[in-house]
Amino acid sequence: MPKKEKGTIKVSNINDEKSHKHPFHTKLCDLLNIEYPIIQGALGGGVSGADLTAAVSNAGGLGVLAAWGLSMDKLRVAIRQTRDLTSKPFALNIMPVNRPFTQSRTELAIEEGIEIVTTGRGDPRAPIIKLLKSHGIKVLGVVPTVRHALRLEAEGVDALVASGCEAGGHVGKVSTMPLIPQVVDAVKIPVVAAGGIMDARGFLAALALGACGVQMGTRFMAAEESAALPEEKQRIVEAGEEDTVVTEIFTGKPVRVISSPRLNSLLKAMKDGLSPEETRARILELRKKKKTQEPGYNSVTSGQGAGLIHEILPAGEIVRQIITEAQTLYKRLDPWA
Ligand SMILES: Cc1cc2nc3c(=O)[nH]c(=O)nc-3n(C[C@H](O)[C@H](O)[C@H](O)COP(=O)(O)O)c2cc1C
């Protein structure tokens, strides 16, 4: 662990007035060749498919196609569909769930000429990063701690997405506010903030913490172009900040979801000593019915920031709103403006 440099605050992301670049043009924009430092987090199970990915990229952010949940054939089709819908850069997310999955999707990314890969929960491993980089592919690794950040930096990723435990999907234990500056202080490569960022306030806060951009999942899940079910988007719009729980029952790793009555009662029963057989049976039932709209069963993968989402908007509008409102808000933060 490098010695901490106390008192050195690394915040250099906002361009001064003399710069001809957009005020939120950061080094992430240069690295990825995008206009605004906003990444749409991968949404597995086909939720961030070609439509959402292309819409975010067309709006000047970085759209990310998720590999998880798609067969090789379907993923190849989705990559080609995305290319038909945008000429702007987009990324492929390869969540390193197991070695065969990571290897096969990496080979597909190379075959299809993908330019940017993001990873997710887990270690993509140094040989995979080296292989991607040897084909000129930029790699962004998602990390939940400083320890993971240092490992991925040493393995050669171009940038990191530090993701706090407020996030939707797989989560660690540290929340965004303390995580981002600690990762920023520990590494030399660009750091993107994720977890709980839904609007211009979160965007500016992330830049103030030293991040050079944001990755947003839940906000884009509730976008018009996302392939989430209309009922799932509605649950996000209706959810408040206390409505999510973190549970390992779906994937064996901690995942944040908007809870359901059945999930709540199972978690309580497990705490009260439910037998292993009964626990297993009820977990299987819940996993099977997670995506169904059967009342009582429908947990929706989502972050705590769902409480900040009040409407379903086109993805491009979400990007534009954040950038426009952040400019107004930034001026308001300056007491001399
Ligand atoms: C429905 C859903 C599915 C997700 N699937 C993936 C995935 O396949 N791969 C991945 O790396 N991250 C995945 N994530 C995490 C997001 O990419 C993103 O990092 C996270 O949502 C950021 O936190 P936020 O939801 O507070 O914006 C998923 C998140 C959600 C809500």
PDB file of C-alpha atoms in Angstrom, residues 139-280:
ATOM      1  CA  VAL A 139      -9.882  -1.751 -20.378  1.00  0.00           C
ATOM      2  CA  LEU A 140     -11.790  -0.229 -17.452  1.00  0.00           C
ATOM      3  CA  GLY A 141     -11.915  -2.373 -14.318  1.00  0.00           C
ATOM      4  CA  VAL A 142     -14.677  -2.101 -11.726  1.00  0.00           C
ATOM      5  CA  VAL A 143     -13.461  -2.204  -8.104  1.00  0.00           C
ATOM      6  CA  PRO A 144     -15.061  -2.053  -4.634  1.00  0.00           C
ATOM      7  CA  THR A 145     -11.904  -1.255  -2.569  1.00  0.00           C
ATOM      8  CA  VAL A 146      -8.463   0.391  -2.730  1.00  0.00           C
ATOM      9  CA  ARG A 147      -6.904  -3.098  -2.547  1.00  0.00           C
ATOM     10  CA  HIS A 148      -8.686  -4.235  -5.715  1.00  0.00           C
ATOM     11  CA  ALA A 149      -7.867  -0.907  -7.399  1.00  0.00           C
ATOM     12  CA  LEU A 150      -4.145  -1.339  -6.809  1.00  0.00           C
ATOM     13  CA  ARG A 151      -4.260  -4.896  -8.134  1.00  0.00           C
ATOM     14  CA  LEU A 152      -6.046  -3.956 -11.357  1.00  0.00           C
ATOM     15  CA  GLU A 153      -3.787  -0.940 -11.866  1.00  0.00           C
ATOM     16  CA  ALA A 154      -0.765  -3.251 -11.546  1.00  0.00           C
ATOM     17  CA  GLU A 155      -2.396  -5.672 -14.018  1.00  0.00           C
ATOM     18  CA  GLY A 156      -2.526  -2.883 -16.598  1.00  0.00           C
ATOM     19  CA  VAL A 157      -6.080  -1.514 -16.858  1.00  0.00           C
ATOM     20  CA  ASP A 158      -6.398   1.973 -18.374  1.00  0.00           C
ATOM     21  CA  ALA A 159      -8.897   3.319 -15.824  1.00  0.00           C
ATOM     22  CA  LEU A 160     -10.931   2.187 -12.843  1.00  0.00           C
ATOM     23  CA  VAL A 161     -14.596   2.400 -11.961  1.00  0.00           C
ATOM     24  CA  ALA A 162     -14.748   2.563  -8.161  1.00  0.00           C
ATOM     25  CA  SER A 163     -18.199   1.366  -7.195  1.00  0.00           C
ATOM     26  CA  GLY A 164     -19.734   2.067  -3.799  1.00  0.00           C
ATOM     27  CA  CYS A 165     -22.141  -0.254  -2.033  1.00  0.00           C
ATOM     28  CA  GLU A 166     -25.136   2.004  -2.788  1.00  0.00           C
ATOM     29  CA  ALA A 167     -25.011   0.642  -6.338  1.00  0.00           C
ATOM     30  CA  GLY A 168     -27.492  -1.668  -7.988  1.00  0.00           C
ATOM     31  CA  GLY A 169     -26.225  -5.162  -8.812  1.00  0.00           C
ATOM     32  CA  HIS A 170     -23.151  -6.741  -7.202  1.00  0.00           C
ATOM     33  CA  VAL A 171     -21.760  -4.642  -4.376  1.00  0.00           C
ATOM     34  CA  GLY A 172     -18.892  -4.449  -1.912  1.00  0.00           C
ATOM     35  CA  LYS A 173     -19.028  -2.941   1.562  1.00  0.00           C
ATOM     36  CA  VAL A 174     -17.641   0.600   1.220  1.00  0.00           C
ATOM     37  CA  SER A 175     -19.936   3.413   0.175  1.00  0.00           C
ATOM     38  CA  THR A 176     -19.188   5.839  -2.641  1.00  0.00           C
ATOM     39  CA  MET A 177     -18.378   8.957  -0.581  1.00  0.00           C
ATOM     40  CA  PRO A 178     -15.379   7.467   1.277  1.00  0.00           C
ATOM     41  CA  LEU A 179     -14.380   5.041  -1.508  1.00  0.00           C
ATOM     42  CA  ILE A 180     -13.785   7.443  -4.386  1.00  0.00           C
ATOM     43  CA  PRO A 181     -11.221   9.812  -2.813  1.00  0.00           C
ATOM     44  CA  GLN A 182      -9.339   6.897  -1.261  1.00  0.00           C
ATOM     45  CA  VAL A 183      -9.047   5.142  -4.628  1.00  0.00           C
ATOM     46  CA  VAL A 184      -8.149   8.448  -6.324  1.00  0.00           C
ATOM     47  CA  ASP A 185      -5.359   9.002  -3.784  1.00  0.00           C
ATOM     48  CA  ALA A 186      -4.016   5.459  -4.152  1.00  0.00           C
ATOM     49  CA  VAL A 187      -3.702   5.107  -7.944  1.00  0.00           C
ATOM     50  CA  LYS A 188      -2.234   7.053 -10.856  1.00  0.00           C
ATOM     51  CA  ILE A 189      -4.788   6.088 -13.519  1.00  0.00           C
ATOM     52  CA  PRO A 190      -8.183   7.836 -14.025  1.00  0.00           C
ATOM     53  CA  VAL A 191     -10.966   6.887 -11.618  1.00  0.00           C
ATOM     54  CA  VAL A 192     -14.673   6.903 -12.485  1.00  0.00           C
ATOM     55  CA  ALA A 193     -17.233   6.989  -9.644  1.00  0.00           C
ATOM     56  CA  ALA A 194     -20.204   4.607  -9.474  1.00  0.00           C
ATOM     57  CA  GLY A 195     -22.900   3.874  -6.916  1.00  0.00           C
ATOM     58  CA  GLY A 196     -25.807   6.128  -6.074  1.00  0.00           C
ATOM     59  CA  ILE A 197     -25.221   8.706  -8.827  1.00  0.00           C
ATOM     60  CA  MET A 198     -28.534   9.624 -10.452  1.00  0.00           C
ATOM     61  CA  ASP A 199     -28.429  13.317 -11.349  1.00  0.00           C
ATOM     62  CA  ALA A 200     -26.327  16.475 -11.739  1.00  0.00           C
ATOM     63  CA  ARG A 201     -25.757  16.700  -7.985  1.00  0.00           C
ATOM     64  CA  GLY A 202     -24.187  13.240  -7.854  1.00  0.00           C
ATOM     65  CA  PHE A 203     -22.213  13.966 -11.027  1.00  0.00           C
ATOM     66  CA  LEU A 204     -20.662  17.147  -9.600  1.00  0.00           C
ATOM     67  CA  ALA A 205     -20.056  15.518  -6.224  1.00  0.00           C
ATOM     68  CA  ALA A 206     -18.161  12.699  -7.951  1.00  0.00           C
ATOM     69  CA  LEU A 207     -15.941  15.220  -9.766  1.00  0.00           C
ATOM     70  CA  ALA A 208     -15.359  17.044  -6.490  1.00  0.00           C
ATOM     71  CA  LEU A 209     -14.234  13.759  -4.921  1.00  0.00           C
ATOM     72  CA  GLY A 210     -11.543  13.510  -7.595  1.00  0.00           C
ATOM     73  CA  ALA A 211     -13.275  11.196 -10.072  1.00  0.00           C
ATOM     74  CA  CYS A 212     -12.978  12.057 -13.749  1.00  0.00           C
ATOM     75  CA  GLY A 213     -16.429  10.793 -14.614  1.00  0.00           C
ATOM     76  CA  VAL A 214     -19.389   8.744 -13.453  1.00  0.00           C
ATOM     77  CA  GLN A 215     -20.896   5.361 -14.218  1.00  0.00           C
ATOM     78  CA  MET A 216     -24.641   5.113 -13.719  1.00  0.00           C
ATOM     79  CA  GLY A 217     -26.643   1.872 -13.810  1.00  0.00           C
ATOM     80  CA  THR A 218     -29.989   2.269 -12.058  1.00  0.00           C
ATOM     81  CA  ARG A 219     -30.682   5.642 -13.719  1.00  0.00           C
ATOM     82  CA  PHE A 220     -30.253   4.162 -17.195  1.00  0.00           C
ATOM     83  CA  MET A 221     -32.159   1.003 -16.295  1.00  0.00           C
ATOM     84  CA  ALA A 222     -35.181   3.296 -15.977  1.00  0.00           C
ATOM     85  CA  ALA A 223     -34.490   4.904 -19.379  1.00  0.00           C
ATOM     86  CA  GLU A 224     -36.941   4.474 -22.248  1.00  0.00           C
ATOM     87  CA  GLU A 225     -34.471   2.472 -24.344  1.00  0.00           C
ATOM     88  CA  SER A 226     -33.510   0.000 -21.592  1.00  0.00           C
ATOM     89  CA  ALA A 227     -34.841  -3.513 -22.108  1.00  0.00           C
ATOM     90  CA  ALA A 228     -36.001  -3.784 -18.464  1.00  0.00           C
ATOM     91  CA  LEU A 229     -39.678  -4.701 -18.178  1.00  0.00           C
ATOM     92  CA  PRO A 230     -42.066  -1.719 -17.884  1.00  0.00           C
ATOM     93  CA  GLU A 231     -43.060  -3.050 -14.436  1.00  0.00           C
ATOM     94  CA  GLU A 232     -39.411  -3.050 -13.329  1.00  0.00           C
ATOM     95  CA  LYS A 233     -38.945   0.545 -14.451  1.00  0.00           C
ATOM     96  CA  GLN A 234     -42.114   1.486 -12.585  1.00  0.00           C
ATOM     97  CA  ARG A 235     -40.829  -0.192  -9.387  1.00  0.00           C
ATOM     98  CA  ILE A 236     -37.697   1.964  -9.642  1.00  0.00           C
ATOM     99  CA  VAL A 237     -39.783   5.125 -10.075  1.00  0.00           C
ATOM    100  CA  GLU A 238     -41.895   4.187  -7.048  1.00  0.00           C
ATOM    101  CA  ALA A 239     -39.033   3.030  -4.795  1.00  0.00           C
ATOM    102  CA  GLY A 240     -37.714   5.089  -1.888  1.00  0.00           C
ATOM    103  CA  GLU A 241     -34.245   5.118  -0.421  1.00  0.00           C
ATOM    104  CA  GLU A 242     -35.034   2.373   2.110  1.00  0.00           C
ATOM    105  CA  ASP A 243     -36.558  -0.109  -0.305  1.00  0.00           C
ATOM    106  CA  THR A 244     -33.429  -2.017  -1.374  1.00  0.00           C
ATOM    107  CA  VAL A 245     -31.685  -4.912   0.364  1.00  0.00           C
ATOM    108  CA  VAL A 246     -28.390  -6.678  -0.253  1.00  0.00           C
ATOM    109  CA  THR A 247     -28.690 -10.432  -0.552  1.00  0.00           C
ATOM    110  CA  GLU A 248     -26.545 -13.326  -1.732  1.00  0.00           C
ATOM    111  CA  ILE A 249     -29.469 -15.583  -2.537  1.00  0.00           C
ATOM    112  CA  PHE A 250     -29.598 -14.812  -6.275  1.00  0.00           C
ATOM    113  CA  THR A 251     -25.958 -15.272  -7.364  1.00  0.00           C
ATOM    114  CA  GLY A 252     -24.073 -16.392  -4.251  1.00  0.00           C
ATOM    115  CA  LYS A 253     -22.505 -12.901  -4.036  1.00  0.00           C
ATOM    116  CA  PRO A 254     -23.996  -9.749  -2.480  1.00  0.00           C
ATOM    117  CA  VAL A 255     -26.458  -8.129  -4.903  1.00  0.00           C
ATOM    118  CA  ARG A 256     -28.594  -5.040  -4.197  1.00  0.00           C
ATOM    119  CA  VAL A 257     -32.253  -5.321  -5.222  1.00  0.00           C
ATOM    120  CA  ILE A 258     -35.545  -3.587  -4.516  1.00  0.00           C
ATOM    121  CA  SER A 259     -37.027  -6.133  -2.173  1.00  0.00           C
ATOM    122  CA  SER A 260     -40.298  -8.010  -2.453  1.00  0.00           C
ATOM    123  CA  PRO A 261     -42.596  -9.345   0.291  1.00  0.00           C
ATOM    124  CA  ARG A 262     -41.413 -12.925  -0.425  1.00  0.00           C
ATOM    125  CA  LEU A 263     -37.747 -11.948  -0.274  1.00  0.00           C
ATOM    126  CA  ASN A 264     -38.293 -10.036   2.986  1.00  0.00           C
ATOM    127  CA  SER A 265     -40.052 -12.984   4.575  1.00  0.00           C
ATOM    128  CA  LEU A 266     -37.330 -15.423   3.451  1.00  0.00           C
ATOM    129  CA  LEU A 267     -34.541 -13.196   4.793  1.00  0.00           C
ATOM    130  CA  LYS A 268     -36.378 -12.934   8.116  1.00  0.00           C
ATOM    131  CA  ALA A 269     -36.993 -16.694   8.255  1.00  0.00           C
ATOM    132  CA  MET A 270     -33.286 -17.353   7.529  1.00  0.00           C
ATOM    133  CA  LYS A 271     -32.355 -15.068  10.415  1.00  0.00           C
ATOM    134  CA  ASP A 272     -34.793 -16.969  12.642  1.00  0.00           C
ATOM    135  CA  GLY A 273     -33.095 -20.292  11.808  1.00  0.00           C
ATOM    136  CA  LEU A 274     -34.966 -21.740   8.815  1.00  0.00           C
ATOM    137  CA  SER A 275     -33.708 -25.270   8.044  1.00  0.00           C
ATOM    138  CA  PRO A 276     -31.106 -25.613   5.226  1.00  0.00           C
ATOM    139  CA  GLU A 277     -33.511 -27.733   3.094  1.00  0.00           C
ATOM    140  CA  GLU A 278     -36.356 -25.249   3.410  1.00  0.00           C
ATOM    141  CA  THR A 279     -33.937 -22.353   2.777  1.00  0.00           C
ATOM    142  CA  ARG A 280     -32.669 -24.007  -0.405  1.00  0.00           C
TER     143      ARG A 280
END
